[in-house]
Coordinates of C-alpha atoms and ligand atoms in Angstrom, one line a residue:
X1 CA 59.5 -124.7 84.8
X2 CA 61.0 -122.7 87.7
X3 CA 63.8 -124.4 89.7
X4 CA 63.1 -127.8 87.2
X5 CA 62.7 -129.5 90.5
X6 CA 59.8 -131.3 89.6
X7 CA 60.3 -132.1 86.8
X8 CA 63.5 -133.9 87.4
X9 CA 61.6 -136.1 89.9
X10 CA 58.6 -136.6 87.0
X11 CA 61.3 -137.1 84.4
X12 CA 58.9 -137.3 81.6
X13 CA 60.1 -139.0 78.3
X14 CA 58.7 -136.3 76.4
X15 CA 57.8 -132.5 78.1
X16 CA 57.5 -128.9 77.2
X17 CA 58.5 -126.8 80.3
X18 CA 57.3 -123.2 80.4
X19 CA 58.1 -120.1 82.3
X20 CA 57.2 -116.4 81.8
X21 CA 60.7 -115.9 83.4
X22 CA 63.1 -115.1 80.5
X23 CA 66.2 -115.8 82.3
X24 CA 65.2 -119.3 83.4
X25 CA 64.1 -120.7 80.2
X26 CA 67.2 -118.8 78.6
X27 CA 69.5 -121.0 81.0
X28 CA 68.0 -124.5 80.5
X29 CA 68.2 -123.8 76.7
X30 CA 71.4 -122.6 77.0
X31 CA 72.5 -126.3 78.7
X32 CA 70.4 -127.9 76.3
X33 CA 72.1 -126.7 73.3
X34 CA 76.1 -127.5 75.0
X35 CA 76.6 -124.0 74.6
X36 CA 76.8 -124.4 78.8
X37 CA 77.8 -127.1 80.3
X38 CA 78.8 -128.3 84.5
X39 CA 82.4 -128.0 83.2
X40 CA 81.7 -123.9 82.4
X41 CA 79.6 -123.2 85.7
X42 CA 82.3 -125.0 87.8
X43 CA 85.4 -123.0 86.3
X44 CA 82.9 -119.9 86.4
X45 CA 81.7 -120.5 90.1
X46 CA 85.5 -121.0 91.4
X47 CA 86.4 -117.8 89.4
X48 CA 83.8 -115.3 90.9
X49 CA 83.5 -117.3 94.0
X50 CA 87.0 -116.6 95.0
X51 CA 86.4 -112.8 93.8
X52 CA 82.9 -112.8 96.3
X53 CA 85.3 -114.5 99.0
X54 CA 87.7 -111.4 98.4
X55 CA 85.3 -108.1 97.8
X56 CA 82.5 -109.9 99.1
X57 CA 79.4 -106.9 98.5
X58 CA 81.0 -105.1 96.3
X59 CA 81.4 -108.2 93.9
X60 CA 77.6 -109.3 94.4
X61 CA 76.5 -105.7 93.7
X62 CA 79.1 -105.7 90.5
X63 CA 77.6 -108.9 89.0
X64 CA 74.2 -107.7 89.7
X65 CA 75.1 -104.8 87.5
X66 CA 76.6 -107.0 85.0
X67 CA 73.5 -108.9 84.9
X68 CA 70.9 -106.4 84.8
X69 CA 72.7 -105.5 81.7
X70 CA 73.8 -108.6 80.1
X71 CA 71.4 -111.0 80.8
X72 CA 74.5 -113.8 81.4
X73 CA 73.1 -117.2 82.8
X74 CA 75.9 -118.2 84.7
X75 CA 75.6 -114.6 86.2
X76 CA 72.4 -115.3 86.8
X77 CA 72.6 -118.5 88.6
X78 CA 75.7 -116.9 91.0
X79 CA 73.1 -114.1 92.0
X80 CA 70.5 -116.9 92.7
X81 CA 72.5 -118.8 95.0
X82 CA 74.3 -116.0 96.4
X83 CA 71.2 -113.8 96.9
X84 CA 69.2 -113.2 100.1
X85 CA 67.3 -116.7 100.8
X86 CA 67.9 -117.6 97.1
X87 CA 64.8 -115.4 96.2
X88 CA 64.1 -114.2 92.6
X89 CA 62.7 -111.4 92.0
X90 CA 62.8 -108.3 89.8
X91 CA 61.4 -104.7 89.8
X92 CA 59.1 -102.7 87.5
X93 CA 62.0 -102.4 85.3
X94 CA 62.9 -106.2 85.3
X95 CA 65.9 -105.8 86.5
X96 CA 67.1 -108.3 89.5
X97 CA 66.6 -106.6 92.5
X98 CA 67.0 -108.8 95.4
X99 CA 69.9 -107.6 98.0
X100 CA 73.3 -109.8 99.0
X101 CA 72.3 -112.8 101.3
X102 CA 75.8 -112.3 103.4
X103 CA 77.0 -116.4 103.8
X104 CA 80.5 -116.3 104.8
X105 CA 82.6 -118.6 102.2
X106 CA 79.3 -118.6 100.1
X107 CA 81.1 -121.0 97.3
X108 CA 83.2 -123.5 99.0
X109 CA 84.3 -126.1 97.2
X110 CA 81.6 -128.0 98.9
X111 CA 78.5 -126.0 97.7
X112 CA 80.3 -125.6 94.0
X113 CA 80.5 -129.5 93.9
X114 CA 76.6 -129.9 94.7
X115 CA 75.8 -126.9 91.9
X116 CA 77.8 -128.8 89.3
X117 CA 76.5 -132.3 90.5
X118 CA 72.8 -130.9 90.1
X119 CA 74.1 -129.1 86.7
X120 CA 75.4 -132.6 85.8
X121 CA 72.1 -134.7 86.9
X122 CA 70.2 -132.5 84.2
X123 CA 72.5 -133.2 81.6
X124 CA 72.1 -136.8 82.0
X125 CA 68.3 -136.6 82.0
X126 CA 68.2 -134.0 79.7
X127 CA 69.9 -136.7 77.5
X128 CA 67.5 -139.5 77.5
X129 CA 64.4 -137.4 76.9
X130 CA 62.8 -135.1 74.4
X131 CA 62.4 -131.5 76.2
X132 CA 61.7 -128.3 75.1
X133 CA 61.9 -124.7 77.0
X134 CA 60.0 -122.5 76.5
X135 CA 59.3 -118.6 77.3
X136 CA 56.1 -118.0 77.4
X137 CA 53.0 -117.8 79.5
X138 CA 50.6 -120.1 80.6
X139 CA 47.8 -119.7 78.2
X140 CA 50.1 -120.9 75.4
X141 CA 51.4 -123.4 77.1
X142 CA 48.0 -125.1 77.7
X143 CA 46.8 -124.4 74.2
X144 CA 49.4 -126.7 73.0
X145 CA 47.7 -129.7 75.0
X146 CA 45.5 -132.7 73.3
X147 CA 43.8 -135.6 75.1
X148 CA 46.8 -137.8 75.7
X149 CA 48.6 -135.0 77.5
X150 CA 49.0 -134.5 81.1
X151 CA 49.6 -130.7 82.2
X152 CA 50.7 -129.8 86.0
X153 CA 51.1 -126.4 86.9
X154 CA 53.0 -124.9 89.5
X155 CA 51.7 -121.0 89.8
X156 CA 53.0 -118.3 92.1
X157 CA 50.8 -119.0 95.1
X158 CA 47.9 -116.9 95.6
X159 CA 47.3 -114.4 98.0
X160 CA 50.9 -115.3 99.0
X161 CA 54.0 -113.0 98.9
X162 CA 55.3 -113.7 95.1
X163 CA 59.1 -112.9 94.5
X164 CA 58.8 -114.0 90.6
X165 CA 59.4 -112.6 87.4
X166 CA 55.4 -111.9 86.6
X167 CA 52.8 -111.0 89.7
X168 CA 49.5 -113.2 90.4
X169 CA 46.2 -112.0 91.4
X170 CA 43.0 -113.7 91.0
X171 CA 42.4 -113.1 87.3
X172 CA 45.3 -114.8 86.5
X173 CA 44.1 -118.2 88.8
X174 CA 40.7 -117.8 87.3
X175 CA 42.2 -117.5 83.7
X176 CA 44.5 -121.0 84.5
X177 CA 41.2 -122.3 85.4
X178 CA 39.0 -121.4 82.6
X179 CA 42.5 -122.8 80.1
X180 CA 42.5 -125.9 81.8
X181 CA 39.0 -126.9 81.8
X182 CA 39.0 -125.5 77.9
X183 CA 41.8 -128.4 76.5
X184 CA 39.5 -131.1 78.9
X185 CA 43.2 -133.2 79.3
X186 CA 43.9 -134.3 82.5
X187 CA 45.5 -132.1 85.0
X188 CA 47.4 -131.4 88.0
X189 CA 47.6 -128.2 90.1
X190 CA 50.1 -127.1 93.3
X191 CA 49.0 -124.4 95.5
X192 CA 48.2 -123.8 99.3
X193 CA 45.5 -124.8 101.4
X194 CA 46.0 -123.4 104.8
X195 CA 48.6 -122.5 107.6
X196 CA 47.4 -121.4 111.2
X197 CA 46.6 -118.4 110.4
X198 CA 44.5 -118.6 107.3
X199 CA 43.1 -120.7 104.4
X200 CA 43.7 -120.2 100.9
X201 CA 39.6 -119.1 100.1
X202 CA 40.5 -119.7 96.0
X203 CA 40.2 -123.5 96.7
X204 CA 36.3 -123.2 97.5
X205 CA 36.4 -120.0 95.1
X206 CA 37.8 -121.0 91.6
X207 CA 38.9 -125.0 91.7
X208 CA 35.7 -126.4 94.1
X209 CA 34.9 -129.4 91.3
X210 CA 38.7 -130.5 91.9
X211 CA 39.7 -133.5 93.7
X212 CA 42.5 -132.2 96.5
X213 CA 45.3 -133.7 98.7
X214 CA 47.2 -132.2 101.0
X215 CA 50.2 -132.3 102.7
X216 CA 52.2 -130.4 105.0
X217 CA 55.4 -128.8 104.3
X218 CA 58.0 -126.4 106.2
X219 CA 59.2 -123.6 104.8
X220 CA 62.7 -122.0 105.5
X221 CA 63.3 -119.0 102.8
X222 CA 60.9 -116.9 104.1
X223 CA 62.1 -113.4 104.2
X224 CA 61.0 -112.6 107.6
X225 CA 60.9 -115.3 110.1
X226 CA 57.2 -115.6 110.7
X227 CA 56.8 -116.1 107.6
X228 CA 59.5 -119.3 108.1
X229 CA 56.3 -121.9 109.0
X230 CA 54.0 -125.0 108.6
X231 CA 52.0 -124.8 105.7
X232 CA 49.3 -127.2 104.3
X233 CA 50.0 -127.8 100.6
X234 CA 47.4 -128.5 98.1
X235 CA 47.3 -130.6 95.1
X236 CA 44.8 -130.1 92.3
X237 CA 43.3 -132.7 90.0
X238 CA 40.4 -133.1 87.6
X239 CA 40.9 -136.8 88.2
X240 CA 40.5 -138.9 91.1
X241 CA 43.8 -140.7 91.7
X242 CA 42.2 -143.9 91.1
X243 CA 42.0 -142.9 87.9
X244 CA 38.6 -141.7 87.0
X245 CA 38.5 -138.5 85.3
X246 CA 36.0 -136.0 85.6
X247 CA 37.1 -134.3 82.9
X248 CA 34.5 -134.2 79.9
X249 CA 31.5 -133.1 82.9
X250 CA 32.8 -131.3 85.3
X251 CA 30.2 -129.5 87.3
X252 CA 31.1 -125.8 88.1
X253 CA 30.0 -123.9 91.3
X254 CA 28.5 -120.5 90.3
X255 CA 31.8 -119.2 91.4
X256 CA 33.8 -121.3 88.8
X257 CA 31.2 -120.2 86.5
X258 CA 32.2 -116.9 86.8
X259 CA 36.0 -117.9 87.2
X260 CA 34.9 -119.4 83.2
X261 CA 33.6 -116.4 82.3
X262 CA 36.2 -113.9 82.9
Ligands
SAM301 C1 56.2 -121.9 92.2 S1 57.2 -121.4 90.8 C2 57.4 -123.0 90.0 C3 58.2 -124.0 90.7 C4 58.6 -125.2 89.9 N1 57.5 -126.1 89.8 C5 59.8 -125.9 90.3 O1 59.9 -127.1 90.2 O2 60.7 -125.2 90.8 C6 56.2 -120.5 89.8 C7 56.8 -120.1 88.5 O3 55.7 -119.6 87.7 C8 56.3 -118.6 86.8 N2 55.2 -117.8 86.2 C9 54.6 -116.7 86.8 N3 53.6 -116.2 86.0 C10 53.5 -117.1 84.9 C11 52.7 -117.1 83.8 N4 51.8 -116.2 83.6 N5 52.9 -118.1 82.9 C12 53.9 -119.0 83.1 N6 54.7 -119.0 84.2 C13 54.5 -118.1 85.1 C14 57.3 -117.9 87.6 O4 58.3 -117.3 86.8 C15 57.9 -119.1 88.5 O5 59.1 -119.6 88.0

């Protein structure tokens, strides 16, 4: 699920969106079922917009509180765009830990009007589909597959500084793996390939009988600014995009094989 980014672009008739991130799911559900709507979150954003614009830390720190406590979407989506570099994250605790990002006149009217047109856009296309949210974590998700399905995955990248609700290390990617090859449906993976200073070694490790394209992309919300740079994305398929699938045979390297086996 995450930001729902790509799956607005997909816009599938029919989806179930997944995320082990509580507070996510909770606010896409909450949309879902009217209980929120781009009406509430721009009345909401103006109130405590106006109130950042006034006490400025002090407010972010008070709804961070609030938050960590209450669990309040619309809290949770004025920490996310008020929030160093918009990054989520959460400690040992789960609570929300990420400090004040310091933009002067965070909510203008301006940036409230973009919120509540991208709050809007998901209504409408939320409307003309069949989708479910759900909290839960990938093996679940996959389970729930047949042949006529299509999964894409969008994992924390690995080996890569992850600011989400759950960590990643390798026997997580091997355990997507091993799920994905189990429902044999077709599928669709995003991670990194390379940047200048290093390759992403899982690739050859874990997903060698995939088909791959890449392509580069900039990054801005890094944390510290080297990390701000080119990097060579990858996409994942069992398929070619011709549409052959390799799906029923795929042929494992000894590595995958062990990926399988863990
Ligand atoms: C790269 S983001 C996804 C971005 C998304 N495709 C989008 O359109 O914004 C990775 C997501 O994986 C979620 N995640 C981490 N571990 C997970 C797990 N075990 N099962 C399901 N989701 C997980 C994180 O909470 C995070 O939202």
């Amino acid at each position: 699920m995450g930001s729902a980014v790509v799956g607005l672009n997909v816009a599938p008739k029919r989806a179930i969106f997944a995320d082990l991130n509580p507070h996510i799911i909770n606010f896409y559900n909450m949309l879902k079922s009217k209980e929120l709507n781009s009406f509430i979150v721009a009345e909401y954003l103006r109130e405590q917009g106006a109130l950042l614009a006034e006490k400025d830390d002090e407010h972010y720190y008070y709804i961070r509180e609030r938050f960590n406590q209450n669990h309040d979407p619309l809290d949770f989506l004025f920490l996310n765009r008020s929030c160093f570099n918009g990054m989520i994250r959460f400690n040992k605790s789960n609570d929300f830990n990420v400090p004040y990002g310091h933009k002067p006149r965070r909510f203008a009217q301006a940036y409230i009007t973009k919120i509540v047109n991208q709050v809007r856009h998901f209504e409408d296309v939320l409307r003309g589909n069949d989708w479910t949210f759900i909290c839960q974590s990938f093996e679940d998700t996959i389970e729930l597959a047949d042949g006529n399905s299509f999964v894409y995955c969008d994992p924390p990248y690995i080996g890569r500084h992850v600011d989400y609700f759950d960590s990643w290390d390798e026997v997580q990617e091997a355990r997507l793996y091993r799920c994905l090859y189990k429902v044999k449906t077709r599928f669709m993976l995003s991670t990194w390939d390379h940047n200048q200073y290093r390759g992403n070694q899982y690739i050859s490790l874990i997903w060698n009988s995939c088909h791959k394209i890449t392509k580069e992309h900039f990054y801005f919300v890094g944390a510290k600014e080297e990390n701000r740079n080119a990097m060579m994305e990858a996409l994942l398929t069992n398929y070619t995009t011709t549409g052959n699938t390799n799906k029923t045979s795929p042929r494992h390297t000894a590595c995958e094989q062990r990926a399988l086996a863990l």
